[in-house]
Coordinates of N, CA and C in Angstrom, one line a residue:
M127 N 6.3 -11.7 -1.6 CA 5.7 -12.8 -0.8 C 6.4 -14.1 -1.0
A128 N 6.7 -14.9 0.0 CA 7.3 -16.1 -0.1 C 6.5 -17.1 -0.8
E129 N 7.1 -18.0 -1.6 CA 6.3 -19.0 -2.4 C 6.7 -20.4 -1.8
F130 N 5.8 -21.1 -1.3 CA 6.0 -22.4 -0.7 C 5.1 -23.4 -1.4
C131 N 5.7 -24.7 -1.5 CA 4.8 -25.8 -2.0 C 3.9 -26.1 -0.8
L132 N 2.9 -26.9 -1.0 CA 1.9 -27.3 0.0 C 2.6 -28.0 1.2
D133 N 3.5 -28.9 0.9 CA 4.2 -29.6 1.9 C 5.0 -28.7 2.9
C134 N 5.8 -27.8 2.3 CA 6.5 -26.8 3.1 C 5.6 -25.9 3.9
L135 N 4.5 -25.4 3.2 CA 3.6 -24.5 3.9 C 3.0 -25.2 5.1
N136 N 2.6 -26.5 5.0 CA 2.0 -27.2 6.1 C 3.1 -27.4 7.2
K137 N 4.3 -27.7 6.8 CA 5.4 -27.8 7.8 C 5.6 -26.5 8.6
Y138 N 5.6 -25.4 7.8 CA 5.9 -24.1 8.4 C 4.7 -23.6 9.3
M139 N 3.5 -23.9 8.9 CA 2.3 -23.5 9.7 C 1.9 -24.5 10.7
G140 N 2.5 -25.7 10.7 CA 2.1 -26.7 11.6 C 0.7 -27.3 11.4
T141 N 0.3 -27.3 10.2 CA -1.1 -27.8 9.8 C -1.0 -29.0 8.9
E142 N -2.1 -29.5 8.6 CA -2.2 -30.6 7.6 C -3.3 -30.3 6.6
D143 N -3.3 -29.1 6.0 CA -4.3 -28.6 5.1 C -4.2 -29.3 3.8
D144 N -5.4 -29.4 3.2 CA -5.5 -30.1 1.9 C -5.3 -29.1 0.8
Q145 N -5.0 -29.6 -0.4 CA -4.8 -28.8 -1.6 C -6.1 -28.0 -2.0
K146 N -7.2 -28.5 -1.6 CA -8.5 -27.8 -2.0 C -8.7 -26.5 -1.3
K147 N -7.9 -26.2 -0.3 CA -8.1 -24.9 0.4 C -7.3 -23.8 -0.2
F148 N -6.5 -24.1 -1.3 CA -5.6 -23.1 -1.8 C -5.7 -22.9 -3.3
V149 N -5.4 -21.8 -3.8 CA -5.1 -21.5 -5.2 C -3.7 -21.8 -5.4
I150 N -3.4 -22.8 -6.3 CA -2.0 -23.2 -6.5 C -1.6 -23.0 -8.0
T151 N -0.3 -22.7 -8.2 CA 0.1 -22.4 -9.6 C -0.1 -23.6 -10.5
R152 N -0.3 -23.4 -11.8 CA -0.4 -24.5 -12.7 C 1.0 -25.1 -13.1
N153 N 2.0 -24.2 -13.1 CA 3.3 -24.7 -13.5 C 4.2 -24.8 -12.3
A154 N 5.2 -25.5 -12.4 CA 6.2 -25.7 -11.3 C 7.0 -24.4 -11.2
E155 N 7.2 -23.9 -9.9 CA 8.0 -22.8 -9.6 C 8.9 -23.2 -8.5
L156 N 9.9 -22.4 -8.2 CA 10.8 -22.7 -7.1 C 10.2 -22.4 -5.8
C157 N 10.2 -23.5 -5.0 CA 9.7 -23.4 -3.6 C 10.8 -22.9 -2.8
E158 N 10.5 -21.8 -2.0 CA 11.5 -21.2 -1.1 C 11.8 -22.0 0.1
G159 N 11.0 -23.0 0.4 CA 11.2 -23.8 1.6 C 12.2 -25.0 1.3
C160 N 11.9 -25.8 0.3 CA 12.7 -27.0 0.0 C 13.7 -26.7 -1.1
G161 N 13.5 -25.7 -1.9 CA 14.4 -25.4 -3.0 C 14.2 -26.2 -4.3
Q162 N 13.0 -26.9 -4.3 CA 12.7 -27.8 -5.5 C 11.7 -27.0 -6.3
Y163 N 11.6 -27.4 -7.6 CA 10.6 -26.9 -8.5 C 9.3 -27.7 -8.3
K164 N 8.3 -27.1 -7.8 CA 7.0 -27.7 -7.5 C 5.9 -26.6 -7.7
R165 N 4.7 -27.1 -7.8 CA 3.6 -26.2 -7.8 C 3.5 -25.5 -6.4
V166 N 3.4 -24.2 -6.4 CA 3.4 -23.5 -5.1 C 2.1 -22.8 -4.8
V167 N 1.8 -22.5 -3.6 CA 0.6 -21.9 -3.1 C 0.6 -20.4 -3.4
I168 N -0.5 -19.9 -4.0 CA -0.6 -18.5 -4.3 C -1.3 -17.8 -3.2
R169 N -2.5 -18.4 -2.8 CA -3.3 -17.8 -1.7 C -4.3 -18.8 -1.2
Y170 N -5.0 -18.5 -0.1 CA -6.1 -19.3 0.4 C -7.3 -19.0 -0.5
K171 N -8.2 -19.9 -0.7 CA -9.5 -19.7 -1.4 C -10.3 -18.9 -0.4
M172 N -11.1 -17.9 -0.9 CA -11.8 -17.0 -0.1 C -12.8 -17.7 0.9
R173 N -13.5 -18.7 0.4 CA -14.5 -19.4 1.3 C -13.8 -20.0 2.5
Y174 N -12.6 -20.5 2.4 CA -11.8 -21.1 3.5 C -11.3 -20.0 4.4
M175 N -10.9 -18.9 3.9 CA -10.5 -17.8 4.7 C -11.6 -17.3 5.6
I176 N -12.8 -17.2 5.0 CA -14.0 -16.7 5.8 C -14.3 -17.7 6.9
A177 N -14.3 -19.0 6.5 CA -14.7 -20.1 7.5 C -13.6 -20.1 8.6
D178 N -12.4 -20.0 8.3 CA -11.3 -20.0 9.3 C -11.5 -18.8 10.3
R179 N -11.8 -17.6 9.7 CA -11.9 -16.5 10.6 C -13.2 -16.6 11.5
W180 N -14.3 -17.1 10.9 CA -15.5 -17.3 11.7 C -15.3 -18.3 12.8
T181 N -14.6 -19.4 12.6 CA -14.2 -20.3 13.6 C -13.4 -19.7 14.7
E182 N -12.5 -18.9 14.3 CA -11.6 -18.2 15.3 C -12.4 -17.2 16.1
I183 N -13.4 -16.5 15.5 CA -14.2 -15.6 16.3 C -15.1 -16.3 17.3
V184 N -15.7 -17.4 16.9 CA -16.6 -18.2 17.7 C -15.8 -18.8 18.9
E185 N -14.6 -19.3 18.6 CA -13.7 -19.8 19.7 C -13.3 -18.7 20.7
N186 N -13.0 -17.5 20.2 CA -12.7 -16.4 21.1 C -13.9 -16.0 22.0
V187 N -15.1 -16.0 21.4 CA -16.3 -15.7 22.2 C -16.5 -16.7 23.3
R188 N -16.4 -18.0 22.9 CA -16.5 -19.1 23.9 C -15.5 -19.0 25.0
N189 N -14.3 -18.7 24.7 CA -13.2 -18.6 25.7 C -13.5 -17.4 26.7
R190 N -14.0 -16.3 26.2 CA -14.3 -15.2 27.0 C -15.5 -15.4 28.0
Q191 N -16.4 -16.3 27.6 CA -17.5 -16.6 28.4 C -17.2 -17.6 29.6
K192 N -16.1 -18.2 29.5 CA -15.7 -19.2 30.5 C -15.1 -18.5 31.7

């Protein structure tokens, strides 16, 4: 799996997510986006994954009703 720092991940995904949404490494590792040693994102925190999926489901239901 690719390891990106938060800045590169936001650029790649086109988002402006905050650090609180992710589990991030304690030590600096090589970011595959910018090539610098920074703390990289390991994964989304579970509660944010569930909230994002729920929002997506609700939006899909609303769009189908239109």
